[in-house]
Amino acid sequence: MLDANVKNQLTTYLQNLKRPVELVVSADDSPKAQELRSLATDITTISNLVSLTESEGKRTPSMTVTNKETQSEITFAGLPMGHEFTSLVLALLHTGGHPLKLDSELIEQIRALPGKYQFETYVSLSCQTCPEVVQALNMMAAINPNITNVMIDGSLFQEEVNERNIMAVPSVYLNGKAFSVGGISVVEILNKLDVNASSRKAEQLNQKEAFDVLVVGGGPAGASAAIYAARKGLRTGIVADKFGGQVAETVGIENFISVKATEGPKLVANLEAHVHEYDVDIMDNQRALSLKSGQLFELELESGAVLRSKTILLATGARWREMNVPGEQEYRGKGVAYCPHCDGPLFKGKRVAVIGGGNSGIEAAIDLANIVEHVTVLEFDNKLRADEVLQRKAASMGNIKIITQAMTTEVTGDGTRVNGLNYTDRATGESHHVELAGIFVQIGLVPNAEWLKDTLELTNRGEIIVDAKGETSIAGVFAAGDVTNSAYKQIIIAMGSGATASLGAFDYLIRHSESTETIAA
């Protein structure tokens, strides 16, 4: 099952096991079950601390990673390959006693949770976001024996997915009831389970001393800015809803100079590790609410906390643009999707649409065409905006239909899921209906700057206007990355602008005598 290279890597990892791990496999004669049994057998040959037993389980094929002493249970329903193979490796390590990369405070909070929590996480093996959620719940299961998690390959357990009307991943269920859809971290899970957790965190944040540079946003621009500020000896903090931003949802990255090819989650992990090399106070799972000027800038968070800093560097990035038509919000996660790599496998053999004819839209159509029955691409303009090479590839595939001058007017459904969309032909004015099971929206990005509309000068598209040094309309407030009026939205450009804005903030500080006392030489 595992090739020699993977076995060698796994051998290195499993040397960190400190206690026995038992693999309990539920398998029949199906091909997937045989592959799972082969995978489990391969793992047992790598470490004598791993044993294998077979037992009939709730789902077949499935494999539970457990330890009788700690009574932890982490189950993989399906074959945990693709992006989820890392989740399996970490489950083995954590069950086997390898230390978790969590703050001691979080570990104690998880241990103290009262009651029993049975999580079920539906994923697709091509989903970039899913492993983060699976690993968060698996870590909690490794800490508290009253917490269990089952990773369920939605494409394999299709009947179960249909019964629960799951049309977006990752979808998490707790004790049989819907708990969350999309990315969610350990802290966010605890905030939902422990109602006092958010207020306690807010109290801790309120006690922090003022920063020299406070970066808002944890994407490429924010990470770059924080590193440059810390290297100047400035007291630096990052406050972010989620480290990584949009990059975490990017599958293939082939234009990051000096790196031939990488993937979004890998780049995000490297960014975070690089930031951790410096004295940067990272405050994640926090969302900015307002910014006030004074002797010190005050950043109010949605949690109620207020952070203070001599300069502010805004790098809040952007999010997927929505169609803003009737039915879109009603059927979001019920057929309306924004990540073809994540949710595409749930529409295997069905008819779907892609809204948008730019690079993202045509790339999505090409990827989906290999999974679904048929793809209809709707482009508002009278021609596609995607690169010529992508257009040729799409045209060569027999199950992609491209319609230009198409204005989507409504998403239709039966009350529980999407069944089609309506659009108007802009050339003739005629209205049309297309029967579909899913709609993937790929029409660009919206800057995350609405909360600043009465504070800073913005473009008519909602972007923060910055000068050559990254400074905004308020002295001492800088901005970088996709949230600004930069000409192009690219990872490498965001990183460069983050460095520019950070150096701009340093220059601002050294030119204000009241700020120089705390700046390292």
XYZ file of C-alpha atoms in Angstrom:
521
model
C 0.000 0.000 0.000
C 2.737 2.460 1.000
C 5.688 2.998 -1.308
C 9.261 2.803 -0.023
C 9.689 6.573 0.277
C 6.532 7.018 2.385
C 7.484 4.036 4.540
C 10.876 5.563 5.228
C 9.288 8.851 6.276
C 6.708 7.085 8.420
C 9.445 5.028 10.076
C 11.119 8.267 11.169
C 7.891 9.679 12.580
C 6.847 6.521 14.423
C 10.146 6.426 16.281
C 8.521 9.122 18.433
C 5.901 6.709 19.782
C 6.148 6.290 23.558
C 3.259 3.915 24.255
C 1.330 1.186 22.399
C -1.160 2.094 19.676
C -3.878 -0.287 18.531
C -5.446 -0.118 15.078
C -8.967 -1.552 15.051
C -10.035 -2.166 11.456
C -13.524 -2.835 10.173
C -13.224 -4.207 6.651
C -15.142 -6.318 4.148
C -14.178 -7.551 0.677
C -14.608 -4.203 -1.090
C -11.534 -2.706 -2.806
C -11.375 0.288 -0.431
C -11.616 -1.959 2.590
C -8.801 -4.126 1.270
C -6.656 -1.031 0.739
C -7.377 0.098 4.286
C -6.440 -3.306 5.684
C -3.223 -3.208 3.649
C -2.446 0.292 4.973
C -2.954 -0.808 8.579
C -0.773 -3.869 8.018
C 2.014 -1.735 6.536
C 1.934 0.525 9.590
C 2.262 -2.405 11.996
C 5.383 -3.610 10.167
C 7.018 -0.211 10.721
C 6.704 -0.066 14.529
C 6.425 -2.833 17.106
C 4.382 -0.434 19.251
C 1.518 -0.595 16.725
C -0.809 -3.620 16.712
C -3.733 -4.566 14.491
C -7.066 -6.158 15.336
C -10.230 -6.527 13.259
C -13.709 -5.856 14.561
C -17.075 -4.999 13.043
C -17.607 -1.246 13.269
C -20.441 1.227 12.686
C -18.943 2.093 9.298
C -17.056 -0.152 6.897
C -14.340 0.390 5.878
C -12.992 2.194 8.942
C -9.947 2.214 11.197
C -9.833 3.391 14.813
C -6.557 4.568 16.315
C -6.768 3.857 20.028
C -4.872 3.250 23.253
C -6.450 1.101 25.955
C -4.715 2.958 28.764
C -5.818 6.466 27.762
C -9.074 5.207 26.140
C -8.664 7.705 23.311
C -10.500 6.925 20.062
C -9.819 8.533 16.681
C -11.587 6.894 13.746
C -11.056 7.193 10.002
C -14.115 6.035 8.035
C -12.661 5.518 4.601
C -9.100 5.480 3.379
C -7.147 8.403 4.957
C -4.921 9.206 2.006
C -4.533 12.445 0.071
C -4.467 15.456 2.361
C -5.780 13.346 5.244
C -2.720 11.088 5.412
C -1.075 13.711 7.611
C -4.096 13.512 9.921
C -3.512 9.776 10.273
C 0.190 10.226 11.051
C -0.597 12.835 13.713
C -3.323 10.610 15.199
C -0.767 7.810 15.549
C 1.768 10.135 17.182
C -0.659 11.778 19.591
C -2.259 8.490 20.590
C 1.236 7.101 21.046
C 2.206 9.776 23.552
C 4.065 12.267 21.343
C 3.536 15.815 22.768
C 0.836 17.912 21.141
C 1.687 21.339 19.752
C -0.887 23.098 21.915
C -0.511 25.600 24.732
C -0.698 24.006 28.168
C -3.644 26.292 28.939
C -5.620 24.877 25.995
C -4.757 21.309 26.944
C -6.064 21.845 30.483
C -9.202 23.505 29.134
C -9.880 20.481 26.906
C -9.302 18.061 29.778
C -11.733 19.980 31.991
C -14.647 19.888 29.511
C -17.628 18.167 31.171
C -19.813 15.593 29.415
C -19.289 13.438 26.341
C -18.628 14.756 22.844
C -18.982 12.498 19.808
C -17.805 14.396 16.734
C -18.268 13.261 13.131
C -16.360 15.208 10.472
C -17.336 14.791 6.818
C -14.478 15.520 4.406
C -13.290 15.041 0.861
C -9.734 13.831 0.404
C -9.005 16.705 -1.991
C -10.133 19.332 0.525
C -7.351 21.661 1.692
C -9.294 22.930 4.708
C -10.521 19.564 6.005
C -7.264 18.278 7.579
C -7.051 21.334 9.835
C -10.500 20.561 11.263
C -9.893 16.814 11.517
C -6.564 17.361 13.265
C -8.065 19.884 15.707
C -10.754 17.415 16.778
C -8.300 14.508 16.815
C -6.018 16.424 19.192
C -8.957 17.031 21.494
C -9.832 13.320 21.350
C -6.239 12.404 22.229
C -6.416 14.647 25.319
C -9.887 13.875 26.677
C -11.245 10.285 26.582
C -14.797 11.681 26.640
C -14.186 13.189 23.204
C -14.190 11.043 20.055
C -13.893 12.046 16.415
C -14.673 10.172 13.217
C -13.292 11.424 9.917
C -15.792 10.362 7.227
C -14.862 10.359 3.535
C -18.037 11.904 2.123
C -17.451 10.551 -1.383
C -17.309 6.992 -0.009
C -20.273 7.172 2.391
C -22.569 8.877 -0.122
C -25.798 7.488 1.348
C -24.965 8.996 4.727
C -24.017 12.301 3.105
C -27.321 12.420 1.212
C -29.315 11.545 4.325
C -27.799 14.466 6.217
C -27.956 16.714 3.154
C -24.236 17.499 3.343
C -23.129 19.554 0.353
C -20.054 21.319 1.747
C -16.977 20.121 3.596
C -15.683 20.041 6.201
C -19.047 19.496 7.917
C -18.889 18.657 11.608
C -21.624 16.981 13.632
C -21.627 16.831 17.444
C -23.692 14.135 19.139
C -25.702 13.715 15.944
C -26.468 17.410 15.378
C -24.886 19.871 12.944
C -22.041 21.738 14.696
C -20.070 23.656 12.032
C -19.319 23.940 8.321
C -15.941 25.128 7.032
C -12.643 25.719 8.767
C -12.671 25.755 12.565
C -9.754 25.686 15.006
C -9.309 24.183 18.459
C -9.870 27.597 20.035
C -13.058 28.175 18.030
C -14.355 24.717 18.957
C -13.662 25.416 22.630
C -15.386 28.800 22.364
C -18.521 26.988 21.177
C -18.316 24.301 23.858
C -17.112 26.504 26.718
C -19.286 29.641 26.707
C -16.972 31.503 29.083
C -13.805 30.876 27.064
C -14.161 33.951 24.824
C -14.683 36.373 27.712
C -11.710 34.931 29.610
C -9.525 35.393 26.531
C -10.760 38.971 26.120
C -9.747 39.760 29.707
C -6.243 38.404 29.012
C -5.899 40.506 25.849
C -6.984 43.648 27.690
C -4.022 43.252 30.028
C -1.404 43.333 27.259
C 1.019 46.247 27.099
C 0.927 48.570 24.113
C 2.705 47.353 20.969
C 5.069 49.300 18.741
C 3.550 47.627 15.679
C 0.257 45.739 15.758
C -0.419 43.749 12.577
C -4.068 42.972 11.829
C -4.243 39.866 9.618
C -2.242 36.662 9.390
C -1.860 36.092 5.655
C 1.316 36.503 3.576
C 1.287 40.308 3.952
C 0.729 40.150 7.707
C 3.385 37.489 8.265
C 5.929 39.426 6.207
C 5.144 42.648 8.066
C 5.477 40.996 11.478
C 8.851 39.453 10.626
C 10.256 42.737 9.355
C 8.991 44.613 12.424
C 10.355 42.038 14.868
C 13.737 42.095 13.148
C 13.872 45.833 13.858
C 13.505 45.103 17.569
C 9.958 46.470 17.753
C 7.370 45.085 20.163
C 5.240 43.311 17.566
C 1.865 41.607 17.690
C -0.354 39.846 15.150
C -4.081 39.664 15.682
C -5.922 37.529 13.138
C -9.159 35.667 12.640
C -7.183 32.806 11.131
C -3.505 32.499 10.276
C -2.898 32.043 6.562
C -5.948 33.761 5.105
C -6.999 32.912 1.538
C -3.702 31.141 0.853
C -4.793 28.255 3.080
C -7.514 27.468 0.506
C -5.187 27.624 -2.500
C -4.319 24.260 -4.019
C -1.452 24.752 -6.457
C 1.033 27.633 -6.294
C 3.465 27.738 -9.194
C 4.388 31.425 -9.404
C 6.097 31.914 -6.045
C 9.601 32.833 -7.168
C 12.374 30.371 -6.127
C 9.788 27.700 -5.262
C 8.847 25.713 -8.366
C 5.596 24.409 -6.905
C 3.909 24.252 -3.525
C 0.434 24.125 -1.967
C -1.417 26.671 0.130
C -1.457 24.798 3.469
C 2.257 24.033 3.181
C 3.090 27.682 2.492
C 0.900 28.795 5.418
C 2.669 26.339 7.745
C 6.033 27.696 6.614
C 4.871 31.294 7.113
C 3.651 30.569 10.627
C 6.838 28.693 11.530
C 8.924 31.625 10.249
C 6.940 34.117 12.348
C 7.418 31.904 15.414
C 11.186 32.257 14.961
C 10.818 35.857 16.186
C 9.408 37.488 19.294
C 5.943 38.091 17.871
C 2.810 37.910 20.014
C 0.322 35.924 17.900
C -3.324 36.396 18.896
C -5.482 34.263 16.612
C -9.214 33.565 16.439
C -9.825 37.272 17.000
C -11.633 39.574 14.581
C -11.192 43.350 14.459
C -14.284 45.512 14.993
C -13.109 49.144 15.024
C -10.022 51.346 15.078
C -9.698 54.550 17.109
C -6.957 57.162 17.022
C -5.416 58.872 20.027
C -2.118 59.048 21.867
C -2.138 55.311 21.131
C -4.229 53.566 18.517
C -6.954 51.363 20.009
C -8.088 48.260 18.119
C -11.383 46.933 19.409
C -12.078 43.238 18.782
C -15.414 41.461 18.412
C -14.671 39.611 21.662
C -14.771 42.940 23.493
C -11.011 43.148 24.014
C -9.088 46.321 23.182
C -5.440 46.239 22.032
C -3.244 49.344 22.008
C -0.332 50.173 19.718
C 1.836 53.078 18.526
C 1.299 52.021 14.908
C -1.222 49.782 13.174
C -0.554 47.674 10.076
C -3.689 46.408 8.348
C -3.334 43.207 6.320
C -6.853 41.764 6.525
C -6.811 40.428 2.961
C -9.897 39.591 0.938
C -12.634 36.981 0.694
C -14.599 35.351 -2.118
C -16.995 37.709 -3.870
C -20.636 36.634 -3.747
C -23.222 36.860 -6.524
C -25.730 38.718 -4.306
C -28.766 37.167 -5.983
C -31.886 35.627 -4.428
C -31.290 32.111 -3.134
C -27.504 32.393 -2.751
C -27.482 32.743 1.033
C -30.399 30.359 1.502
C -28.530 27.574 -0.325
C -24.995 28.393 0.814
C -23.492 25.060 1.839
C -26.511 23.324 0.288
C -25.279 23.429 -3.280
C -23.808 26.928 -3.460
C -20.056 26.567 -2.916
C -16.892 28.627 -3.273
C -14.160 25.969 -3.150
C -14.281 23.454 -6.023
C -11.351 21.461 -4.643
C -13.061 21.020 -1.266
C -16.667 20.420 -2.268
C -16.286 19.118 -5.835
C -16.155 15.399 -4.871
C -19.591 15.708 -3.237
C -21.069 16.358 -6.688
C -19.603 13.308 -8.407
C -21.690 12.338 -11.424
C -23.935 15.413 -11.146
C -24.421 18.579 -13.192
C -22.913 21.804 -11.829
C -22.244 25.395 -12.860
C -19.238 27.655 -12.403
C -19.927 31.382 -12.187
C -17.014 33.342 -13.620
C -14.796 33.022 -16.693
C -11.499 34.245 -15.268
C -8.548 32.022 -14.423
C -10.164 30.795 -11.193
C -13.439 29.990 -12.920
C -11.959 28.085 -15.862
C -9.491 26.238 -13.625
C -12.452 25.213 -11.448
C -14.414 24.050 -14.491
C -11.502 21.923 -15.708
C -11.010 20.312 -12.301
C -14.724 19.682 -11.822
C -15.109 18.215 -15.309
C -12.980 15.276 -14.184
C -15.443 14.525 -11.363
C -18.942 15.628 -12.339
C -21.206 14.754 -15.254
C -21.293 18.229 -16.794
C -20.088 21.787 -16.105
C -21.796 24.958 -17.334
C -19.624 28.082 -17.142
C -21.497 31.401 -16.969
C -19.483 34.546 -17.772
C -20.996 38.040 -17.468
C -18.720 39.582 -20.130
C -18.896 38.849 -23.857
C -15.625 36.896 -23.680
C -13.664 34.817 -21.218
C -10.906 36.511 -19.218
C -8.937 33.335 -18.470
C -5.485 32.687 -19.920
C -5.550 31.255 -23.431
C -3.977 27.968 -22.334
C -6.825 27.417 -19.865
C -9.454 28.285 -22.465
C -7.992 25.743 -24.893
C -7.975 23.056 -22.210
C -11.612 23.739 -21.305
C -12.653 23.720 -24.957
C -11.015 20.312 -25.423
C -13.141 18.706 -22.714
C -16.437 17.313 -23.888
C -18.450 18.041 -20.761
C -17.860 21.788 -20.360
C -20.306 24.298 -21.866
C -19.375 27.997 -21.795
C -22.054 30.699 -21.941
C -20.955 34.331 -22.205
C -23.028 37.470 -21.587
C -24.888 35.538 -18.909
C -26.139 37.424 -15.827
C -27.146 35.066 -13.025
C -30.404 36.302 -11.494
C -31.460 33.603 -9.014
C -30.425 30.365 -7.350
C -33.328 27.920 -7.216
C -33.890 24.948 -4.942
C -36.414 22.665 -3.307
C -36.001 24.157 0.177
C -33.199 21.824 1.211
C -30.760 21.928 -1.708
C -29.987 23.609 -5.019
C -31.800 22.356 -8.115
C -30.780 25.035 -10.619
C -30.261 28.682 -11.473
C -31.839 31.370 -13.612
C -29.855 33.708 -15.817
C -30.526 36.443 -18.354
C -28.843 36.538 -21.762
C -27.490 40.101 -21.802
C -27.398 40.137 -25.616
C -31.069 39.226 -26.150
C -32.678 39.908 -22.768
C -34.090 36.380 -22.687
C -34.338 34.478 -19.400
C -33.144 30.881 -19.055
C -33.165 28.167 -16.407
C -30.424 25.546 -15.969
C -31.067 22.447 -13.869
C -28.082 21.811 -11.582
C -27.054 20.142 -8.344
C -24.314 22.611 -7.473
C -23.062 26.131 -8.194
C -19.418 27.140 -7.702
C -18.910 30.900 -7.445
C -15.561 32.136 -8.800
C -15.965 35.858 -9.490
C -13.068 37.411 -7.651
C -12.387 38.833 -4.211
C -13.787 41.490 -1.872
C -11.384 43.383 0.433
C -12.007 42.861 4.153
C -12.202 46.560 4.962
C -15.904 47.316 5.556
C -15.232 47.900 9.243
C -12.904 50.777 8.261
C -15.223 52.644 5.865
C -15.765 55.540 8.305
C -12.141 55.545 9.480
C -9.839 55.411 6.453
C -9.950 56.577 2.848
C -11.066 53.686 0.615
C -11.460 53.242 -3.129
C -14.925 52.823 -4.649
C -14.217 49.058 -4.518
C -13.617 49.182 -0.774
C -9.807 48.900 -0.908
C -7.594 50.804 1.540
C -5.671 53.547 -0.266
C -1.946 53.525 0.560
C 1.085 55.525 -0.529
C 4.513 54.291 -1.621
C 5.437 53.459 1.994
C 2.165 51.642 2.682
C 0.776 54.488 4.816
C -2.976 55.149 4.797
C -4.927 58.405 5.126
C -4.172 58.370 8.873
C -0.565 58.920 9.899
C 0.753 55.872 11.774
C -1.723 53.491 10.185
C -0.282 51.344 7.401
C -1.776 48.649 5.165
C -0.548 45.884 2.873
C -1.717 43.036 0.682
C -5.031 42.301 -1.017
C -6.989 44.687 1.236
C -5.191 47.652 -0.380
C -5.396 49.321 -3.782
C -2.370 47.387 -5.024
C -2.489 46.855 -8.776
C -2.322 43.064 -8.627
C -3.457 40.527 -6.047
C -0.666 37.962 -5.827
C 1.004 36.196 -2.897
C 4.470 37.461 -3.719
C 3.189 41.032 -4.106
C 1.372 40.817 -0.769
C 4.583 39.703 0.940
C 6.535 42.556 -0.613
C 3.933 45.126 0.379
C 3.936 43.706 3.914
C 7.669 44.341 4.140
C 7.269 47.827 2.669
C 4.508 48.807 5.113
C 6.475 47.398 8.049
C 9.538 49.424 7.129
C 7.243 52.411 6.687
C 5.947 51.907 10.228
C 9.512 51.700 11.546
C 10.398 54.918 9.735
C 7.298 56.568 11.237
C 8.281 55.499 14.751
C 11.854 56.742 14.588
C 10.629 60.142 13.350
C 8.343 60.596 16.356
C 10.449 61.402 19.392
C 7.839 60.196 21.890
C 8.054 56.708 20.326
C 11.802 56.253 20.043
C 12.475 55.426 23.678
C 11.236 51.865 23.320
C 12.761 51.130 19.929
C 15.838 48.926 19.968
C 18.929 50.356 18.357
